[in-house]
mmCIF file of C-alpha atoms and ligand atoms in Angstrom:
data_model
loop_
_atom_site.group_PDB
_atom_site.id
_atom_site.type_symbol
_atom_site.label_atom_id
_atom_site.label_comp_id
_atom_site.label_asym_id
_atom_site.label_seq_id
_atom_site.Cartn_x
_atom_site.Cartn_y
_atom_site.Cartn_z
ATOM 1 C CA MET A 1 0.000 0.000 0.000
ATOM 2 C CA TYR A 2 1.034 3.610 -0.509
ATOM 3 C CA THR A 3 3.395 5.137 2.020
ATOM 4 C CA SER A 4 4.013 8.695 0.793
ATOM 5 C CA LEU A 5 2.345 11.712 -0.771
ATOM 6 C CA GLN A 6 4.581 11.289 -3.801
ATOM 7 C CA ASP A 7 3.530 7.686 -4.439
ATOM 8 C CA THR A 8 2.173 6.960 -7.891
ATOM 9 C CA THR A 9 0.013 4.452 -9.683
ATOM 10 C CA THR A 10 0.818 3.310 -13.216
ATOM 11 C CA LEU A 11 -1.740 3.957 -15.945
ATOM 12 C CA GLN A 12 -2.381 1.443 -18.747
ATOM 13 C CA ASN A 13 0.131 3.266 -21.013
ATOM 14 C CA GLY A 14 2.905 3.196 -18.387
ATOM 15 C CA VAL A 15 2.524 6.825 -17.237
ATOM 16 C CA LYS A 16 2.886 7.280 -13.491
ATOM 17 C CA MET A 17 0.144 9.341 -11.821
ATOM 18 C CA PRO A 18 0.360 10.516 -8.183
ATOM 19 C CA VAL A 19 -2.291 8.860 -6.030
ATOM 20 C CA PHE A 20 -2.987 12.097 -4.156
ATOM 21 C CA GLY A 21 -3.494 15.587 -5.590
ATOM 22 C CA LEU A 22 -5.042 18.960 -4.899
ATOM 23 C CA GLY A 23 -8.420 19.825 -6.456
ATOM 24 C CA VAL A 24 -8.934 23.528 -7.164
ATOM 25 C CA TYR A 25 -12.654 23.778 -8.011
ATOM 26 C CA LYS A 26 -14.317 26.936 -6.656
ATOM 27 C CA MET A 27 -10.997 28.624 -5.925
ATOM 28 C CA GLU A 28 -10.731 32.199 -7.150
ATOM 29 C CA GLY A 29 -7.543 33.000 -9.087
ATOM 30 C CA ALA A 30 -5.383 34.408 -6.282
ATOM 31 C CA GLU A 31 -6.667 31.798 -3.839
ATOM 32 C CA ALA A 32 -5.822 29.032 -6.315
ATOM 33 C CA LYS A 33 -2.321 30.385 -6.842
ATOM 34 C CA GLU A 34 -1.626 30.545 -3.126
ATOM 35 C CA SER A 35 -3.129 27.118 -2.415
ATOM 36 C CA VAL A 36 -1.239 25.406 -5.236
ATOM 37 C CA ARG A 37 2.045 27.043 -4.185
ATOM 38 C CA HIS A 38 1.485 25.932 -0.605
ATOM 39 C CA ALA A 39 0.507 22.382 -1.620
ATOM 40 C CA LEU A 40 3.556 21.985 -3.869
ATOM 41 C CA ASP A 41 5.827 23.319 -1.124
ATOM 42 C CA GLU A 42 4.283 20.758 1.254
ATOM 43 C CA GLY A 43 4.952 17.808 -1.035
ATOM 44 C CA TYR A 44 1.899 17.557 -3.324
ATOM 45 C CA ARG A 45 2.850 16.727 -6.902
ATOM 46 C CA ALA A 46 -0.549 16.616 -8.667
ATOM 47 C CA ILE A 47 -2.990 19.442 -9.377
ATOM 48 C CA ASP A 48 -6.489 18.979 -10.792
ATOM 49 C CA THR A 49 -8.014 21.977 -12.550
ATOM 50 C CA ALA A 50 -10.416 22.557 -15.484
ATOM 51 C CA SER A 51 -11.100 25.361 -17.948
ATOM 52 C CA MET A 52 -14.477 25.715 -16.241
ATOM 53 C CA TYR A 53 -12.796 26.608 -12.915
ATOM 54 C CA LYS A 54 -11.333 29.765 -14.488
ATOM 55 C CA ASN A 55 -8.093 29.528 -12.544
ATOM 56 C CA GLU A 56 -5.746 27.819 -15.008
ATOM 57 C CA LYS A 57 -3.675 31.003 -15.368
ATOM 58 C CA GLU A 58 -3.028 31.275 -11.626
ATOM 59 C CA VAL A 59 -2.440 27.526 -11.279
ATOM 60 C CA GLY A 60 0.187 27.903 -14.017
ATOM 61 C CA GLU A 61 1.805 30.827 -12.222
ATOM 62 C CA ALA A 62 2.119 28.796 -9.047
ATOM 63 C CA ILE A 63 3.673 25.930 -11.024
ATOM 64 C CA LYS A 64 6.152 28.289 -12.660
ATOM 65 C CA GLU A 65 7.154 29.846 -9.339
ATOM 66 C CA CYS A 66 7.554 26.612 -7.402
ATOM 67 C CA LYS A 67 10.886 24.835 -7.090
ATOM 68 C CA VAL A 68 9.644 21.421 -8.211
ATOM 69 C CA PRO A 69 10.896 20.395 -11.667
ATOM 70 C CA ARG A 70 8.132 20.200 -14.284
ATOM 71 C CA GLU A 71 8.757 16.490 -14.917
ATOM 72 C CA ASP A 72 7.990 15.728 -11.264
ATOM 73 C CA LEU A 73 4.573 17.405 -11.465
ATOM 74 C CA PHE A 74 1.305 15.978 -12.746
ATOM 75 C CA VAL A 75 -1.062 18.579 -14.160
ATOM 76 C CA THR A 76 -4.624 17.751 -15.156
ATOM 77 C CA THR A 77 -7.198 19.932 -16.869
ATOM 78 C CA LYS A 78 -10.483 19.261 -18.665
ATOM 79 C CA VAL A 79 -12.438 20.231 -21.766
ATOM 80 C CA TRP A 80 -15.719 21.898 -20.820
ATOM 81 C CA ASN A 81 -19.090 20.841 -22.237
ATOM 82 C CA SER A 82 -19.617 23.836 -24.538
ATOM 83 C CA ASP A 83 -16.163 23.233 -26.077
ATOM 84 C CA GLN A 84 -16.877 19.643 -27.080
ATOM 85 C CA GLY A 85 -16.519 18.498 -30.715
ATOM 86 C CA TYR A 86 -13.326 17.797 -32.703
ATOM 87 C CA GLU A 87 -12.056 21.237 -33.732
ATOM 88 C CA GLU A 88 -13.493 22.851 -30.607
ATOM 89 C CA THR A 89 -11.593 20.451 -28.342
ATOM 90 C CA LEU A 90 -8.285 21.051 -30.150
ATOM 91 C CA ALA A 91 -8.829 24.797 -29.703
ATOM 92 C CA ALA A 92 -9.867 24.411 -26.046
ATOM 93 C CA PHE A 93 -6.748 22.350 -25.347
ATOM 94 C CA ASN A 94 -4.468 25.056 -26.766
ATOM 95 C CA LYS A 95 -6.287 27.694 -24.773
ATOM 96 C CA SER A 96 -5.843 25.713 -21.544
ATOM 97 C CA LEU A 97 -2.189 24.965 -22.274
ATOM 98 C CA ASN A 98 -1.518 28.663 -22.935
ATOM 99 C CA ALA A 99 -3.381 29.732 -19.809
ATOM 100 C CA LEU A 100 -1.340 27.264 -17.759
ATOM 101 C CA GLY A 101 1.852 28.414 -19.498
ATOM 102 C CA LEU A 102 2.921 24.807 -20.109
ATOM 103 C CA ASP A 103 4.192 23.010 -23.191
ATOM 104 C CA TYR A 104 2.511 19.698 -22.404
ATOM 105 C CA LEU A 105 -0.172 18.374 -20.072
ATOM 106 C CA ASP A 106 -0.016 15.205 -17.993
ATOM 107 C CA LEU A 107 -3.714 14.404 -18.215
ATOM 108 C CA TYR A 108 -6.544 15.860 -20.310
ATOM 109 C CA LEU A 109 -10.104 14.820 -19.492
ATOM 110 C CA ILE A 110 -13.573 15.136 -21.029
ATOM 111 C CA HIS A 111 -15.461 16.922 -18.229
ATOM 112 C CA TRP A 112 -18.929 15.373 -18.813
ATOM 113 C CA PRO A 113 -20.362 12.858 -21.301
ATOM 114 C CA VAL A 114 -22.236 15.351 -23.488
ATOM 115 C CA LYS A 115 -24.627 13.286 -25.594
ATOM 116 C CA GLY A 116 -23.914 13.323 -29.331
ATOM 117 C CA LYS A 117 -20.584 15.070 -28.775
ATOM 118 C CA TYR A 118 -18.226 12.981 -26.695
ATOM 119 C CA LYS A 119 -17.129 10.656 -29.493
ATOM 120 C CA GLU A 120 -15.941 13.550 -31.677
ATOM 121 C CA THR A 121 -14.309 15.069 -28.628
ATOM 122 C CA TRP A 122 -12.507 11.783 -28.001
ATOM 123 C CA LYS A 123 -11.051 11.814 -31.539
ATOM 124 C CA ALA A 124 -9.454 15.154 -30.706
ATOM 125 C CA MET A 125 -8.148 13.755 -27.418
ATOM 126 C CA GLU A 126 -6.564 10.875 -29.363
ATOM 127 C CA LYS A 127 -4.931 13.337 -31.753
ATOM 128 C CA LEU A 128 -3.507 15.384 -28.873
ATOM 129 C CA TYR A 129 -2.194 12.200 -27.301
ATOM 130 C CA GLN A 130 -0.684 10.883 -30.531
ATOM 131 C CA ASP A 131 0.957 14.277 -31.161
ATOM 132 C CA GLY A 132 2.640 14.042 -27.743
ATOM 133 C CA LYS A 133 0.921 17.111 -26.311
ATOM 134 C CA VAL A 134 -0.535 15.183 -23.405
ATOM 135 C CA LYS A 135 0.866 12.138 -21.575
ATOM 136 C CA ALA A 136 -2.507 10.540 -20.823
ATOM 137 C CA ILE A 137 -6.168 11.060 -21.744
ATOM 138 C CA GLY A 138 -9.394 10.138 -20.056
ATOM 139 C CA VAL A 139 -12.937 11.047 -19.143
ATOM 140 C CA CYS A 140 -14.988 12.207 -16.192
ATOM 141 C CA ASN A 141 -18.448 11.216 -15.105
ATOM 142 C CA PHE A 142 -18.736 8.340 -17.569
ATOM 143 C CA GLN A 143 -21.030 5.502 -16.573
ATOM 144 C CA PRO A 144 -20.091 2.006 -17.823
ATOM 145 C CA HIS A 145 -22.533 2.413 -20.744
ATOM 146 C CA HIS A 146 -20.812 5.656 -21.821
ATOM 147 C CA LEU A 147 -17.417 3.925 -21.650
ATOM 148 C CA GLU A 148 -18.733 0.934 -23.588
ATOM 149 C CA ASP A 149 -20.016 3.255 -26.307
ATOM 150 C CA LEU A 150 -16.810 5.311 -26.424
ATOM 151 C CA MET A 151 -14.510 2.302 -26.543
ATOM 152 C CA GLN A 152 -16.397 0.768 -29.490
ATOM 153 C CA ASP A 153 -14.833 3.312 -31.860
ATOM 154 C CA ALA A 154 -11.789 4.432 -29.864
ATOM 155 C CA LYS A 155 -8.236 3.875 -31.113
ATOM 156 C CA VAL A 156 -6.783 4.898 -27.758
ATOM 157 C CA MET A 157 -8.611 3.609 -24.698
ATOM 158 C CA PRO A 158 -9.427 6.016 -21.866
ATOM 159 C CA MET A 159 -6.809 5.716 -19.154
ATOM 160 C CA VAL A 160 -8.759 7.433 -16.398
ATOM 161 C CA ASN A 161 -12.377 7.974 -15.321
ATOM 162 C CA GLN A 162 -12.843 10.741 -12.739
ATOM 163 C CA VAL A 163 -16.175 10.346 -10.945
ATOM 164 C CA GLU A 164 -17.897 11.581 -7.826
ATOM 165 C CA LEU A 165 -16.924 9.045 -5.149
ATOM 166 C CA HIS A 166 -17.072 9.063 -1.344
ATOM 167 C CA PRO A 167 -18.607 6.874 1.384
ATOM 168 C CA LEU A 168 -22.182 7.929 0.490
ATOM 169 C CA LEU A 169 -21.550 7.092 -3.184
ATOM 170 C CA SER A 170 -19.064 4.250 -3.290
ATOM 171 C CA GLN A 171 -19.429 3.627 -7.060
ATOM 172 C CA LYS A 172 -18.757 -0.093 -6.792
ATOM 173 C CA LYS A 173 -20.137 -0.866 -10.275
ATOM 174 C CA VAL A 174 -18.088 1.871 -11.912
ATOM 175 C CA ARG A 175 -14.976 0.797 -10.003
ATOM 176 C CA ASP A 176 -15.399 -2.856 -10.996
ATOM 177 C CA TYR A 177 -16.021 -1.977 -14.641
ATOM 178 C CA CYS A 178 -13.008 0.332 -14.755
ATOM 179 C CA GLU A 179 -10.733 -2.176 -13.097
ATOM 180 C CA LYS A 180 -11.712 -4.802 -15.661
ATOM 181 C CA HIS A 181 -10.840 -2.376 -18.461
ATOM 182 C CA HIS A 182 -7.623 -1.017 -16.888
ATOM 183 C CA ILE A 183 -9.131 2.436 -16.411
ATOM 184 C CA LYS A 184 -7.917 4.204 -13.268
ATOM 185 C CA VAL A 185 -10.627 5.762 -11.104
ATOM 186 C CA ILE A 186 -10.098 9.213 -9.578
ATOM 187 C CA ALA A 187 -12.542 10.346 -6.880
ATOM 188 C CA TRP A 188 -13.910 13.851 -7.180
ATOM 189 C CA SER A 189 -15.563 15.318 -4.092
ATOM 190 C CA PRO A 190 -13.702 12.616 -2.151
ATOM 191 C CA LEU A 191 -14.893 14.292 1.074
ATOM 192 C CA ALA A 192 -18.461 14.683 -0.243
ATOM 193 C CA ARG A 193 -17.699 18.416 0.060
ATOM 194 C CA GLY A 194 -17.505 17.981 3.825
ATOM 195 C CA LEU A 195 -21.037 16.568 4.164
ATOM 196 C CA VAL A 196 -19.943 13.162 5.355
ATOM 197 C CA LEU A 197 -17.430 14.172 8.012
ATOM 198 C CA ASP A 198 -19.750 14.016 11.050
ATOM 199 C CA HIS A 199 -20.897 10.454 10.409
ATOM 200 C CA PRO A 200 -20.696 8.341 13.614
ATOM 201 C CA THR A 201 -19.011 5.394 11.849
ATOM 202 C CA LEU A 202 -16.224 7.663 10.650
ATOM 203 C CA LYS A 203 -15.946 9.364 14.034
ATOM 204 C CA GLU A 204 -15.504 6.041 15.783
ATOM 205 C CA ILE A 205 -12.814 4.844 13.370
ATOM 206 C CA ALA A 206 -11.091 8.244 13.468
ATOM 207 C CA GLU A 207 -10.887 8.134 17.227
ATOM 208 C CA LYS A 208 -9.311 4.677 17.148
ATOM 209 C CA HIS A 209 -6.553 5.828 14.820
ATOM 210 C CA GLY A 210 -6.079 9.310 16.284
ATOM 211 C CA LYS A 211 -6.960 10.770 12.884
ATOM 212 C CA SER A 212 -9.630 13.153 11.539
ATOM 213 C CA THR A 213 -12.698 11.805 9.752
ATOM 214 C CA ALA A 214 -11.441 13.468 6.544
ATOM 215 C CA GLN A 215 -8.213 11.468 6.803
ATOM 216 C CA ILE A 216 -10.189 8.265 7.365
ATOM 217 C CA VAL A 217 -12.304 8.876 4.262
ATOM 218 C CA LEU A 218 -9.270 9.635 2.073
ATOM 219 C CA ARG A 219 -7.475 6.534 3.373
ATOM 220 C CA TRP A 220 -10.550 4.381 2.626
ATOM 221 C CA GLU A 221 -10.490 5.647 -0.964
ATOM 222 C CA LEU A 222 -6.750 4.989 -1.362
ATOM 223 C CA GLN A 223 -7.102 1.484 0.063
ATOM 224 C CA ASN A 224 -9.878 0.919 -2.473
ATOM 225 C CA ASN A 225 -7.332 1.653 -5.198
ATOM 226 C CA VAL A 226 -8.875 5.029 -5.997
ATOM 227 C CA VAL A 227 -6.865 8.221 -6.607
ATOM 228 C CA VAL A 228 -7.968 11.260 -4.555
ATOM 229 C CA ILE A 229 -7.918 15.009 -5.242
ATOM 230 C CA PRO A 230 -9.462 16.712 -2.181
ATOM 231 C CA LYS A 231 -9.928 20.471 -2.446
ATOM 232 C CA SER A 232 -8.899 22.810 0.312
ATOM 233 C CA SER A 233 -7.785 26.402 0.278
ATOM 234 C CA ASN A 234 -7.066 26.286 3.990
ATOM 235 C CA LYS A 235 -3.327 26.019 4.639
ATOM 236 C CA GLU A 236 -3.645 23.670 7.577
ATOM 237 C CA ARG A 237 -6.219 21.390 5.922
ATOM 238 C CA ILE A 238 -4.069 21.151 2.765
ATOM 239 C CA ILE A 239 -1.402 19.596 4.978
ATOM 240 C CA THR A 240 -3.571 17.472 7.282
ATOM 241 C CA ASN A 241 -5.591 16.028 4.376
ATOM 242 C CA SER A 242 -2.365 14.615 2.975
ATOM 243 C CA GLU A 243 -1.302 12.949 6.244
ATOM 244 C CA VAL A 244 -2.858 9.616 5.362
ATOM 245 C CA PHE A 245 0.215 7.547 4.634
ATOM 246 C CA ASP A 246 1.143 6.519 8.174
ATOM 247 C CA PHE A 247 -1.755 4.248 9.119
ATOM 248 C CA GLU A 248 -3.909 1.489 7.662
ATOM 249 C CA LEU A 249 -7.598 0.679 7.952
ATOM 250 C CA SER A 250 -8.438 -2.920 8.819
ATOM 251 C CA ALA A 251 -10.688 -5.065 6.621
ATOM 252 C CA GLU A 252 -13.509 -4.592 9.175
ATOM 253 C CA GLU A 253 -13.105 -0.813 9.136
ATOM 254 C CA MET A 254 -13.093 -0.789 5.336
ATOM 255 C CA GLN A 255 -16.319 -2.816 5.328
ATOM 256 C CA ALA A 256 -17.972 -0.563 7.904
ATOM 257 C CA ILE A 257 -17.308 2.430 5.625
ATOM 258 C CA ASP A 258 -18.481 0.428 2.581
ATOM 259 C CA ARG A 259 -21.809 -0.035 4.381
ATOM 260 C CA MET A 260 -22.321 3.743 4.515
ATOM 261 C CA ASN A 261 -23.087 3.785 0.773
ATOM 262 C CA LYS A 262 -26.480 5.285 -0.125
ATOM 263 C CA ASN A 263 -25.841 6.005 -3.817
ATOM 264 C CA GLU A 264 -26.258 9.630 -2.830
ATOM 265 C CA ARG A 265 -24.751 12.297 -5.080
ATOM 266 C CA THR A 266 -23.713 15.812 -4.112
ATOM 267 C CA GLY A 267 -23.321 16.747 -7.789
ATOM 268 C CA PRO A 268 -25.221 16.139 -11.051
ATOM 269 C CA ASP A 269 -26.196 12.732 -12.405
ATOM 270 C CA PRO A 270 -24.093 11.914 -15.517
ATOM 271 C CA ASP A 271 -27.142 10.391 -17.206
ATOM 272 C CA ASN A 272 -28.918 13.744 -17.090
ATOM 273 C CA VAL A 273 -26.326 16.281 -18.175
ATOM 274 C CA ASN A 274 -28.081 19.317 -19.551
ATOM 275 C CA PHE A 275 -25.424 21.948 -19.062
HETATM 276 N N1 LIG B 301 -14.643 16.042 -12.966
HETATM 277 C C1 LIG B 301 -15.642 16.623 -12.364
HETATM 278 O O1 LIG B 301 -16.769 16.683 -12.861
HETATM 279 C C2 LIG B 301 -15.420 17.239 -11.022
HETATM 280 C C3 LIG B 301 -16.503 17.710 -10.291
HETATM 281 C C4 LIG B 301 -16.270 18.278 -9.039
HETATM 282 C C5 LIG B 301 -14.981 18.340 -8.550
HETATM 283 N N2 LIG B 301 -13.926 17.896 -9.299
HETATM 284 C C6 LIG B 301 -12.535 17.974 -8.788
HETATM 285 O O2 LIG B 301 -12.460 17.302 -7.537
HETATM 286 C C7 LIG B 301 -11.921 18.187 -6.552
HETATM 287 C C8 LIG B 301 -12.454 17.847 -5.174
HETATM 288 O O3 LIG B 301 -13.868 17.891 -5.144
HETATM 289 P P1 LIG B 301 -14.701 19.056 -4.414
HETATM 290 O O4 LIG B 301 -13.887 20.278 -4.374
HETATM 291 O O5 LIG B 301 -16.020 19.130 -5.089
HETATM 292 O O6 LIG B 301 -15.006 18.474 -2.972
HETATM 293 P P2 LIG B 301 -14.184 17.851 -1.730
HETATM 294 O O7 LIG B 301 -12.742 17.813 -2.030
HETATM 295 O O8 LIG B 301 -14.880 16.604 -1.362
HETATM 296 O O9 LIG B 301 -14.494 18.898 -0.564
HETATM 297 C C9 LIG B 301 -14.045 20.202 -0.592
HETATM 298 C C10 LIG B 301 -14.755 20.953 0.526
HETATM 299 O O10 LIG B 301 -14.447 20.359 1.773
HETATM 300 C C11 LIG B 301 -13.758 21.288 2.617
HETATM 301 N N3 LIG B 301 -12.664 20.556 3.265
HETATM 302 C C12 LIG B 301 -11.488 20.157 2.748
HETATM 303 N N4 LIG B 301 -10.764 19.470 3.654
HETATM 304 C C13 LIG B 301 -11.500 19.440 4.779
HETATM 305 C C14 LIG B 301 -11.294 18.885 6.061
HETATM 306 N N5 LIG B 301 -10.165 18.245 6.357
HETATM 307 N N6 LIG B 301 -12.262 19.058 7.001
HETATM 308 C C15 LIG B 301 -13.394 19.717 6.713
HETATM 309 N N7 LIG B 301 -13.657 20.262 5.494
HETATM 310 C C16 LIG B 301 -12.721 20.124 4.538
HETATM 311 C C17 LIG B 301 -13.245 22.387 1.693
HETATM 312 O O11 LIG B 301 -13.205 23.628 2.379
HETATM 313 P P3 LIG B 301 -11.813 24.433 2.615
HETATM 314 O O12 LIG B 301 -11.288 24.815 1.275
HETATM 315 O O13 LIG B 301 -12.233 25.586 3.443
HETATM 316 O O14 LIG B 301 -10.896 23.491 3.356
HETATM 317 C C18 LIG B 301 -14.330 22.401 0.626
HETATM 318 O O15 LIG B 301 -15.440 23.148 1.047
HETATM 319 C C19 LIG B 301 -12.347 19.559 -7.075
HETATM 320 O O16 LIG B 301 -11.658 20.626 -6.457
HETATM 321 C C20 LIG B 301 -12.059 19.408 -8.530
HETATM 322 O O17 LIG B 301 -10.675 19.535 -8.798
HETATM 323 C C21 LIG B 301 -14.141 17.335 -10.510
#
């Protein structure tokens, strides 16, 4: 099992992706810059942004100013729904890359499975990958049926599926499907945006380990072979969230958290994307 914040998992094409990163959704520009700088100084190596978050420029500034060599960082961004389609995606990629001030990306993702569009979008993702502009490509919020459909025509298989995942939405079916197809799962809203942190089961386990409930949740995800990208713009929480590599949950504790699942989303349902 993982023992450090810099530990990686290997994607189906051999690329190494850190198992822990910082999410920057809902961070204003200056806040994003400061949080990313702080996280990188504290040992984070992966940052998850999106064109929709409108902070790529500041994320890029923080990356430029930090002391970590570019090749040790893992930068992810995403193509937004209104930019989907072949030419549109190529243009959106260049815009994101320029905003970030980078000459390649580590991971580019389709943000949502926009009906009638995502296959054309995927062709552009394949082109970007084949041209060496991005080390790995993938999707977000794809249900198994979306993946099935995409993979029917794909030349390059998706390497990652980033989905909402936390103890109230354990995504067992998606995880099993992805594992079978060598697609790595990344949990977004891994803390259920904070909504799950007062749960008595988590409190009890947290007390036993002398950890916070947030740390317990993140550890449960890692032990389930899921990559995590919790968001925090609080300096202390950025550090404490990452202190999950010095303890292990038992099989019984893992199962107790598994039983919390209610298939309850905090975000939109991928089968009803109308934005
Ligand atoms: N692909 C997609 O469709 C998609 C969708 C949503 C999100 N994402 C990505 O996933 C990342 C994480 O998801 P998220 O931001 O929605 O939710 P999250 O990481 O589950 O939760 C973030 C919220 O929890 C708070 N928080 C963080 N650590 C905490 C702790 N230790 N104790 C108590 N509260 C804590 C944060 O506040 P403070 O900042 O004040 O700490 C923030 O309000 C995003 O930032 C984004 O990069 C992707």
